Every structure is written in structure tokens, then in C-alpha cells.
N, CA and C atoms as an extended XYZ file, in Angstrom:
402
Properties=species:S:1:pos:R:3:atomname:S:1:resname:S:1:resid:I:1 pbc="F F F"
N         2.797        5.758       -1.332 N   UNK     1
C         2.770        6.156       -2.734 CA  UNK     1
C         1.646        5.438       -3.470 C   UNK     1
N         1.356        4.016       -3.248 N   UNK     2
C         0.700        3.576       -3.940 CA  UNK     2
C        -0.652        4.011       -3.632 C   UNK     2
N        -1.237        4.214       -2.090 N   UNK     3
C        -2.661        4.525       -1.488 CA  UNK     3
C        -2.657        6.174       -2.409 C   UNK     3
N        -1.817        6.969       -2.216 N   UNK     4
C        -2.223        8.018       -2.743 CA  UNK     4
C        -2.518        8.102       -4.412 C   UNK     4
N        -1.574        7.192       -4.952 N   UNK     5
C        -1.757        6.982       -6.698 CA  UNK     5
C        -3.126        6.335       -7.045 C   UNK     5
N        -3.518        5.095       -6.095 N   UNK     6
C        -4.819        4.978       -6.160 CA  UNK     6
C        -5.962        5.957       -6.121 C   UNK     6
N        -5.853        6.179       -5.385 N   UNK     7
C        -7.045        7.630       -4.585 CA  UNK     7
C        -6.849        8.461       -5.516 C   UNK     7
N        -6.179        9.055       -6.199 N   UNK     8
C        -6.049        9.919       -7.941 CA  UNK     8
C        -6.341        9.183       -8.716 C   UNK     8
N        -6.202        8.469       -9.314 N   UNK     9
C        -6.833        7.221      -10.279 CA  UNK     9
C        -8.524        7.271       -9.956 C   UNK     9
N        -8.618        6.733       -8.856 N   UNK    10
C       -10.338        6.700       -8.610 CA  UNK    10
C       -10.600        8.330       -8.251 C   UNK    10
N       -10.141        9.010       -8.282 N   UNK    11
C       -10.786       10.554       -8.057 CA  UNK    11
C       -10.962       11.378       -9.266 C   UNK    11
N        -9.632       11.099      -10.745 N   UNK    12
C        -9.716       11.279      -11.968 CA  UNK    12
C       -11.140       10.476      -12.747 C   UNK    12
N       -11.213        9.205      -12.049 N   UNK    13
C       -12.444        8.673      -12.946 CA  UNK    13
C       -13.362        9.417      -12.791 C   UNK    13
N       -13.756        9.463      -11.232 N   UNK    14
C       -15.248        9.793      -11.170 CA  UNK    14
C       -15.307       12.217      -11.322 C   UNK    14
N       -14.407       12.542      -11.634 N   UNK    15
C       -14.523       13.797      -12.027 CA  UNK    15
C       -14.487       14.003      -13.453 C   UNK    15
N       -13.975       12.558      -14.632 N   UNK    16
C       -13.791       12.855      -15.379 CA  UNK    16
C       -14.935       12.375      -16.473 C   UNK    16
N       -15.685       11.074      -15.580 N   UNK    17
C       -16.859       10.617      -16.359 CA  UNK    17
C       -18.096       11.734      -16.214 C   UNK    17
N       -18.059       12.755      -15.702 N   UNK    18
C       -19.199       13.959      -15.940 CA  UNK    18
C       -18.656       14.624      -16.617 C   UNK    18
N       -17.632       15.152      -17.040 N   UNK    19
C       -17.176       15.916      -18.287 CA  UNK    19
C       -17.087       14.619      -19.823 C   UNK    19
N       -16.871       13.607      -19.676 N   UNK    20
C       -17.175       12.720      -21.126 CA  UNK    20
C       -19.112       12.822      -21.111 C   UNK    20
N       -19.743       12.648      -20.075 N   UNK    21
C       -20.856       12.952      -20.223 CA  UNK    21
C       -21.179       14.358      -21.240 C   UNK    21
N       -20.769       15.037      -20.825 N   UNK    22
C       -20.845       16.064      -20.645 CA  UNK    22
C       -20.697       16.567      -22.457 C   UNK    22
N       -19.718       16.349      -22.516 N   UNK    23
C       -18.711       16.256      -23.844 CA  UNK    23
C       -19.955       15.310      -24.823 C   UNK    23
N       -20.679       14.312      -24.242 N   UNK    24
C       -20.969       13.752      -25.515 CA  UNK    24
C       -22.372       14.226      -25.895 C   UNK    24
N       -22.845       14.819      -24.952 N   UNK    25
C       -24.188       15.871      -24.925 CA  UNK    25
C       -23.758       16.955      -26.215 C   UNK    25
N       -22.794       17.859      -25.826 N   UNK    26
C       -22.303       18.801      -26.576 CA  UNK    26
C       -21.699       18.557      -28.122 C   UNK    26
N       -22.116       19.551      -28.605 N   UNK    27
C       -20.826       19.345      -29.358 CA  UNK    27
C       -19.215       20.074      -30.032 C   UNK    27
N       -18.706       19.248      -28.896 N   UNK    28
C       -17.280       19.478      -28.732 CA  UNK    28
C       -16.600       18.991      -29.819 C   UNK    28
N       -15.170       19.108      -30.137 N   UNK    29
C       -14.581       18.753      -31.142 CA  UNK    29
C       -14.333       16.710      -30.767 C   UNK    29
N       -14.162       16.343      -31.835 N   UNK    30
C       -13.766       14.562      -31.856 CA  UNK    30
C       -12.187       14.801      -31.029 C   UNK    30
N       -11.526       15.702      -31.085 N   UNK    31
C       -10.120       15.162      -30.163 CA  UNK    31
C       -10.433       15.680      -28.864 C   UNK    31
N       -11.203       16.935      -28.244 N   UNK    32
C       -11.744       16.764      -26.933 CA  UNK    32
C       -12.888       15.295      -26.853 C   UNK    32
N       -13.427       14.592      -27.210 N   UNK    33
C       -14.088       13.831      -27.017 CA  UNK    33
C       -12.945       12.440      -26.946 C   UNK    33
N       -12.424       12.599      -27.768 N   UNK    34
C       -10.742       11.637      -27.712 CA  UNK    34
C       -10.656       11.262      -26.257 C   UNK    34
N        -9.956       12.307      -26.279 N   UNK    35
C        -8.799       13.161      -24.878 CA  UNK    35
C        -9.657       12.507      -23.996 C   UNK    35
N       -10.906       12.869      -23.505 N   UNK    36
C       -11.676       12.928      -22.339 CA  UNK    36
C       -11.855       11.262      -22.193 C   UNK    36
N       -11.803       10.618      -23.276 N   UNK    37
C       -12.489        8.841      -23.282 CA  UNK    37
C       -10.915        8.078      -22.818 C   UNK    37
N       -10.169        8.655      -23.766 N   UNK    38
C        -8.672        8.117      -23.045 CA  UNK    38
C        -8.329        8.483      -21.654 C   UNK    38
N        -8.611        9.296      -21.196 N   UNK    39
C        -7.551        9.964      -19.735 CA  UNK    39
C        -9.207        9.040      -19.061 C   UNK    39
N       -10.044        8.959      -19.199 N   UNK    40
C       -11.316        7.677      -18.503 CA  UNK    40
C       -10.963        6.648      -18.306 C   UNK    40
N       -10.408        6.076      -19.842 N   UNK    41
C       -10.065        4.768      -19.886 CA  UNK    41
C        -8.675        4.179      -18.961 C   UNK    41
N        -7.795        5.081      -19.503 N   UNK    42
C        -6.164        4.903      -18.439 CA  UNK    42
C        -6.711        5.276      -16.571 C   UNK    42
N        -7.301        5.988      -16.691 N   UNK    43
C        -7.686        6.415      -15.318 CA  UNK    43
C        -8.286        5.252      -14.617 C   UNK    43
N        -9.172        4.380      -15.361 N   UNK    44
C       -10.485        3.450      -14.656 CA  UNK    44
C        -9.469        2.240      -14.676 C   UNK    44
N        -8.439        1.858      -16.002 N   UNK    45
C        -7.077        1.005      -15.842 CA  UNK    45
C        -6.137        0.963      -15.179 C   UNK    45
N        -5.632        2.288      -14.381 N   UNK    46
C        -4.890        2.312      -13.423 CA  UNK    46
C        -5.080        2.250      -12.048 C   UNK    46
N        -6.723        2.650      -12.022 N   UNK    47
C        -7.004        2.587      -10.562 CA  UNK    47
C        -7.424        1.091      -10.066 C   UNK    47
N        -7.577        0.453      -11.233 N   UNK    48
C        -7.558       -0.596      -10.858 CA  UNK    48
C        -6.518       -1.916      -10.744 C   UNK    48
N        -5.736       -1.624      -11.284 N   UNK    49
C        -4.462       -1.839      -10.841 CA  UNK    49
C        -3.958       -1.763       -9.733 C   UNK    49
N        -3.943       -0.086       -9.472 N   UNK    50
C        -3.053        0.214       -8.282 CA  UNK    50
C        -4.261       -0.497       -7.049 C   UNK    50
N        -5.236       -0.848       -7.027 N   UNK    51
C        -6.364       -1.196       -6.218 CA  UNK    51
C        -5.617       -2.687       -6.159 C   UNK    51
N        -5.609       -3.623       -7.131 N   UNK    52
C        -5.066       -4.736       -6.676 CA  UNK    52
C        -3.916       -5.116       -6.009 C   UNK    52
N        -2.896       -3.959       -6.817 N   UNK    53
C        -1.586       -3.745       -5.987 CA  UNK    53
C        -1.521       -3.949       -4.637 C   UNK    53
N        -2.666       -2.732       -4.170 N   UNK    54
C        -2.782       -1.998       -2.927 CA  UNK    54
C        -2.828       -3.140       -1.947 C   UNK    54
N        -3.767       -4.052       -2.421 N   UNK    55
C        -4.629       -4.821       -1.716 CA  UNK    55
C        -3.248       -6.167       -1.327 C   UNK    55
N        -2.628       -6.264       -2.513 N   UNK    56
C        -1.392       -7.780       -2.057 CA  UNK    56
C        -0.575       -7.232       -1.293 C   UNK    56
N        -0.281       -6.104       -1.367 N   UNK    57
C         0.484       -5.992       -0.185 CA  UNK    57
C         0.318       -5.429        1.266 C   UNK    57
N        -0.978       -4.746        0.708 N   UNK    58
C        -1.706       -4.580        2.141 CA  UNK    58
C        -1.627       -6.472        3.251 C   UNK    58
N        -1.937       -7.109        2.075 N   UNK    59
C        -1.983       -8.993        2.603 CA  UNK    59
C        -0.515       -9.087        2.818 C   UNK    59
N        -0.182       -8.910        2.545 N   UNK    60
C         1.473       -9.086        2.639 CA  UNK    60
C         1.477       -8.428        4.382 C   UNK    60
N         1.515       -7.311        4.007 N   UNK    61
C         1.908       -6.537        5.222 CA  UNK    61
C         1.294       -7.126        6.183 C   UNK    61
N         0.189       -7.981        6.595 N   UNK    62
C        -0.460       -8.438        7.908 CA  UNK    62
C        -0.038       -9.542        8.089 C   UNK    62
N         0.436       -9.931        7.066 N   UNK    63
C         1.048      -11.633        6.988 CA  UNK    63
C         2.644      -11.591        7.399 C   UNK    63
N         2.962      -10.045        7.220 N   UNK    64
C         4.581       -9.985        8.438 CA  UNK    64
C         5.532      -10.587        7.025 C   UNK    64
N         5.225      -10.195        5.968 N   UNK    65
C         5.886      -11.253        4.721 CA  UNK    65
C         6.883       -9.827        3.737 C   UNK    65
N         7.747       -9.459        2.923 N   UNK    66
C         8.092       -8.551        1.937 CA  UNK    66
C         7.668       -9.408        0.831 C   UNK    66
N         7.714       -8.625       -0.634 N   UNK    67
C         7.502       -9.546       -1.595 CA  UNK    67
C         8.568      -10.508       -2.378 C   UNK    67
N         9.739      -10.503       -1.968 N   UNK    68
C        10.629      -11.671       -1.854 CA  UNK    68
C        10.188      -12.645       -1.191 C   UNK    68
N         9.891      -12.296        0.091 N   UNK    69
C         9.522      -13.378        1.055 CA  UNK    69
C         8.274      -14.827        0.310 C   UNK    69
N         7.481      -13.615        0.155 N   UNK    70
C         6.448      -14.464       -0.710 CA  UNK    70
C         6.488      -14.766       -2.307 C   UNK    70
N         7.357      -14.407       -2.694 N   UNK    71
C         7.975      -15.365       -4.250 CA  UNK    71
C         8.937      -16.399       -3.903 C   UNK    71
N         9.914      -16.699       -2.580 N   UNK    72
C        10.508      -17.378       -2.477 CA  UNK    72
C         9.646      -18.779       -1.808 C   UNK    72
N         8.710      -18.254       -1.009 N   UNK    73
C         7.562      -19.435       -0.680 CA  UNK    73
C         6.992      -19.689       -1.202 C   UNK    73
N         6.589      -19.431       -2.837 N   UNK    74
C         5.425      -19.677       -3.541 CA  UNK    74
C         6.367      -20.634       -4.365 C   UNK    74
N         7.654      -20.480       -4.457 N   UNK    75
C         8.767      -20.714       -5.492 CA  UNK    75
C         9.304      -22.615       -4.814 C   UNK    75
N         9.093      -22.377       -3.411 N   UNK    76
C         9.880      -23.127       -2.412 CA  UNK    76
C         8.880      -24.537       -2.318 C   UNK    76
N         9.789      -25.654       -2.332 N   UNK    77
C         9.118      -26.497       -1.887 CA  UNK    77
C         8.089      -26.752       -0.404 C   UNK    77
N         9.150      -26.366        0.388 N   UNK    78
C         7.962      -26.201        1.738 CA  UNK    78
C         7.535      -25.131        1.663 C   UNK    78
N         6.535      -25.200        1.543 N   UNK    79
C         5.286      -24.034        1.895 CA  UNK    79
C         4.401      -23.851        3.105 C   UNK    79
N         5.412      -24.617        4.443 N   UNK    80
C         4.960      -24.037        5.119 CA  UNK    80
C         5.111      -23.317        6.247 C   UNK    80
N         6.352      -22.501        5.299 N   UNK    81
C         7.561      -21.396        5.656 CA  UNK    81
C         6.399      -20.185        5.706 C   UNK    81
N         6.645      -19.430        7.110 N   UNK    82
C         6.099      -18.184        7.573 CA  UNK    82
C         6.474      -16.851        7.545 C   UNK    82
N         6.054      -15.809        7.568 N   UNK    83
C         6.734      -14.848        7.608 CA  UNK    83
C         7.104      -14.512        9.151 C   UNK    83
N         7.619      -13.332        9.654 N   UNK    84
C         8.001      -12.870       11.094 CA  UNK    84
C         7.000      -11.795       11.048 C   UNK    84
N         5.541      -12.311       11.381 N   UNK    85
C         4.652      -11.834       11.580 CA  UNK    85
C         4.520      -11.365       13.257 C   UNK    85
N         4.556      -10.343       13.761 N   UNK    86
C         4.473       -9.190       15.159 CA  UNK    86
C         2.855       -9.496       15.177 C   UNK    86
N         1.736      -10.075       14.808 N   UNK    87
C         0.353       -9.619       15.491 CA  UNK    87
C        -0.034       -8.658       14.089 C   UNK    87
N        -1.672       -8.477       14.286 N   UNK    88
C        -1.591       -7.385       13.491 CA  UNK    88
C        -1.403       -5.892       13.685 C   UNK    88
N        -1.639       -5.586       15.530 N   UNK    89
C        -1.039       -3.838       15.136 CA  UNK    89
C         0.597       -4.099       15.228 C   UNK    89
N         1.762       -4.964       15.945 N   UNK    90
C         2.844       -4.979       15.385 CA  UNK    90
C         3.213       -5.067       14.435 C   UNK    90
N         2.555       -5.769       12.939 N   UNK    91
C         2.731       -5.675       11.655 CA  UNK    91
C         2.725       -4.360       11.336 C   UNK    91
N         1.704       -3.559       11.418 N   UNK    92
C         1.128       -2.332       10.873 CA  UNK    92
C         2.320       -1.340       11.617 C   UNK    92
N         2.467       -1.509       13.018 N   UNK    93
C         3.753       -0.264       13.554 CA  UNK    93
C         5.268       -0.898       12.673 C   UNK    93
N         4.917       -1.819       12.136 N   UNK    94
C         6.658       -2.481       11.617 CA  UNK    94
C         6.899       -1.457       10.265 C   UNK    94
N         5.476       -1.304        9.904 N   UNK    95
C         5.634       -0.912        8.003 CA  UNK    95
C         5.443        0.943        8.430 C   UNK    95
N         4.688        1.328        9.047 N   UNK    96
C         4.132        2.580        9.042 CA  UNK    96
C         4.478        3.355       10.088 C   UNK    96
N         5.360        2.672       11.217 N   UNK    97
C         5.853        3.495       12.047 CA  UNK    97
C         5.263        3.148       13.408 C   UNK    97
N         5.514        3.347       14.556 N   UNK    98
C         5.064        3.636       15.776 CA  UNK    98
C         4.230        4.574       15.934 C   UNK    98
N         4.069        5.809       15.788 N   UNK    99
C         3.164        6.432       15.602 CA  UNK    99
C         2.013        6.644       14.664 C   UNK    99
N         0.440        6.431       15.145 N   UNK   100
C        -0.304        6.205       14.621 CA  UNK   100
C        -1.137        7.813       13.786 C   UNK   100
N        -0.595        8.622       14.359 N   UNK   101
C        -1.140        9.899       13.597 CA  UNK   101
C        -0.539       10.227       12.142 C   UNK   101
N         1.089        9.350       12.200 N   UNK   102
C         1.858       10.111       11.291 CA  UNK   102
C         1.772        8.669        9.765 C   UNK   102
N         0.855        7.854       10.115 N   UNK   103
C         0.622        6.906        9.330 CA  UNK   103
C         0.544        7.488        8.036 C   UNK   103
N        -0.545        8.092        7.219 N   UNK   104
C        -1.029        8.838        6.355 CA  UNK   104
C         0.675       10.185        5.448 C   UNK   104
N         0.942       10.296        6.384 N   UNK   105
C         2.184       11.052        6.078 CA  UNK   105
C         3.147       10.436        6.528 C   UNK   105
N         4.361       10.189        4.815 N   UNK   106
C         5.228        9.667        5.235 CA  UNK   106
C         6.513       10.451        5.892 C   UNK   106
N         6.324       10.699        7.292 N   UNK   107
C         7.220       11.423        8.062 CA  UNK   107
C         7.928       10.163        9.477 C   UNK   107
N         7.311        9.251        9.396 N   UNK   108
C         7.971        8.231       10.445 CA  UNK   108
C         8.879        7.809        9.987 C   UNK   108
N        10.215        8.041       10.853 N   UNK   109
C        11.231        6.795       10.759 CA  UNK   109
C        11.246        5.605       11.003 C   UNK   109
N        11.667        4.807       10.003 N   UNK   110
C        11.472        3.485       10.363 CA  UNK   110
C        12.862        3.062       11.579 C   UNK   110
N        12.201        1.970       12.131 N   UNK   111
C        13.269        0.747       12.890 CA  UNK   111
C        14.534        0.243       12.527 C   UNK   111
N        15.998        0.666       13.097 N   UNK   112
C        16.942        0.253       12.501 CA  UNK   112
C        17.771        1.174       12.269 C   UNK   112
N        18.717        0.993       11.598 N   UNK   113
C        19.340        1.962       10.941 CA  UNK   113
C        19.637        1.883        9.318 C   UNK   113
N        18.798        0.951        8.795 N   UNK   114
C        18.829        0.784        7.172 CA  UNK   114
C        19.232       -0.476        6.539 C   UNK   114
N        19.887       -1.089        7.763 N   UNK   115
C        21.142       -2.959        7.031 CA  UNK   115
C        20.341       -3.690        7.854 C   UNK   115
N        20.532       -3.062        9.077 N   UNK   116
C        19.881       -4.038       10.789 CA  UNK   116
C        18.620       -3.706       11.159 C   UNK   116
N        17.817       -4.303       11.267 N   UNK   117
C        16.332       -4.007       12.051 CA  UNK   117
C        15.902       -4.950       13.193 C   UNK   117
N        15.585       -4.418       14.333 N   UNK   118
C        15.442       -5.208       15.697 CA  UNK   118
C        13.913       -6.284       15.336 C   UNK   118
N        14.676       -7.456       15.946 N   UNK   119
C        13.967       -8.615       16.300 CA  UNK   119
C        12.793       -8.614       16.878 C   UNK   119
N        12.111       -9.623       16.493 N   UNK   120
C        10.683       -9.733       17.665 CA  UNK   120
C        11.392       -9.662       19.240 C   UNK   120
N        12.298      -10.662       19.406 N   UNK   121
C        12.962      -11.358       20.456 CA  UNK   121
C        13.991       -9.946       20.862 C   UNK   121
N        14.495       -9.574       20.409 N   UNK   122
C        15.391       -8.253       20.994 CA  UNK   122
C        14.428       -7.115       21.273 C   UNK   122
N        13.359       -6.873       21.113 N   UNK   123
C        12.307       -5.967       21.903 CA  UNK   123
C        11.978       -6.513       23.181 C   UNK   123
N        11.467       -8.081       22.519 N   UNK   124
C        10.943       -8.372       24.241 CA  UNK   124
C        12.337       -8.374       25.080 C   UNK   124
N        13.430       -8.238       24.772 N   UNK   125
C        14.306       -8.557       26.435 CA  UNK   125
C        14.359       -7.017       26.270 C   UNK   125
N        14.505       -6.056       25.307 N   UNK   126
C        14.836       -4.897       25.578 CA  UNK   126
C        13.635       -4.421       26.487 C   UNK   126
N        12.556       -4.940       26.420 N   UNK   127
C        11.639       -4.386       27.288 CA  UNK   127
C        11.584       -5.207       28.419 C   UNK   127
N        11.624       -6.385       28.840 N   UNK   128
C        12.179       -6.811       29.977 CA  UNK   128
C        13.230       -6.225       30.319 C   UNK   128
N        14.054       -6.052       30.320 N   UNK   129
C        15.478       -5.415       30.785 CA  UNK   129
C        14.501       -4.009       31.503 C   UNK   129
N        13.967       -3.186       30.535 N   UNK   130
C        13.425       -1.936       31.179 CA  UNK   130
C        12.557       -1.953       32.350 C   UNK   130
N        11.974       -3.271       32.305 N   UNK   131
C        10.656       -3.252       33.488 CA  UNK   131
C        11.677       -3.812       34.970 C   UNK   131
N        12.486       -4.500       34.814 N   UNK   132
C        13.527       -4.931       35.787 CA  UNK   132
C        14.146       -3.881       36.200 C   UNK   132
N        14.447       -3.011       35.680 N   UNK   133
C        15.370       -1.594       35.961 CA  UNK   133
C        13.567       -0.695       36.888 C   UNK   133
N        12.624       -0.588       36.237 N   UNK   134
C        11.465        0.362       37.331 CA  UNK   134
C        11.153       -0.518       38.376 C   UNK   134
């Protein structure tokens, strides 16, 4: 949600600063000239927002952390409490799925069943267990 709200934010700016161009060449009425400077201004304010957003939890997400995780360590005396960081493509299959085509579309089910989500440590024996069985 947020990659796509970004990507509209920065796609509204840059379609909308050639029509304020555009608009201030002409002469259009003062509330189209309004209109066009506001929906610029909120547009160039939100995309940058959602850009910083994007970006902490993109850090989050490689760091294997939720954002509890990291208000309770920033909050916490020891700080040098970790998250259950998998590597970075296990981070990335933890948040976006196992499958790498369906990344972009949110159609992957996640891990678990919604309360419980499997361990670093309960994969590896589940996958030991499997290689012992071939």
C-alpha cells in the first residue's frame, strides 16, 4: 500500500507540474490556478512522506525488526536487543511471501496461520527432518 501510494504521489507531481506550468502561461481562472498549486503542493508533501515512510520500514524489514520491535529498543535500556533477522532474502520471503513473482501483487499468503508463525529454528529441523526422509 504504501510503495503504490508513493508511486501516485510522485506520478501526480510530475504530471501535474506541466499543467501549473501550463496554467500560469495561460490565462486560466485564479481557482484553476488555486486547484492546480494545491493538489502540487499536497502531492510533492505526500510523496515525500510516504518516501520516508517507505524507506524506515523498508530498514526495518532487513533488520528482521516490526515497528514495536523498534520503539521498544529505542525505548529499552539495552540496546543491544536484535531483531529475528532470517538473512536478507529470508527477511524479504518473511514480509512478501515465498514467491518472488507475486511480490508486487499482494496475492501471497503469508506464514502461519495469523496468532503462530514458524521459527527460524522450526524450519531448519522441518527441513532436516525432510532431507533425512530422501
Amino acid at each position: 500500500l504504501v510503495v503504490y501510494s508513493m508511486l501516485s504521489c510522485w506520478f501526480i507531481t510530475f504530471t501535474v507540474s506541466e499543467s501549473v506550468e501550463r496554467s500560469a502561461e495561460s490565462e486560466d481562472s485564479m481557482t484553476n490556478r488555486f486547484l492546480l498549486v494545491l493538489c502540487l503542493t499536497l502531492s510533492i508533501i505526500m510523496g515525500s512522506l510516504m518516501t520516508v515512510f517507505l524507506s524506515f520500514h523498508v530498514w526495518l524489514m532487513f533488520s528482521g525488526m516490526t515497528t514495536i520491535e523498534f520503539c521498544e529498543k529505542a525505548s529499552s535500556l539495552n540496546r543491544t536487543t536484535q531483531g529475528y533477522s532470517r538473512g536478507f532474502y529470508g527477511n524479504l520471503t518473511a514480509v512478501l511471501g515465498s514467491q518472488p513473482l507475486l511480490w508486487c501483487l499482494p496475492l501471497a499468503l503469508p506464514e502461519g496461520n495469523g496468532t503462530k508463525f514458524p521459527t527460524i529454528a522450526q524450519k531448519s529441523l522441518k527441513e532436516g527432518c525432510l532431507e533425512q526422509k530422501i
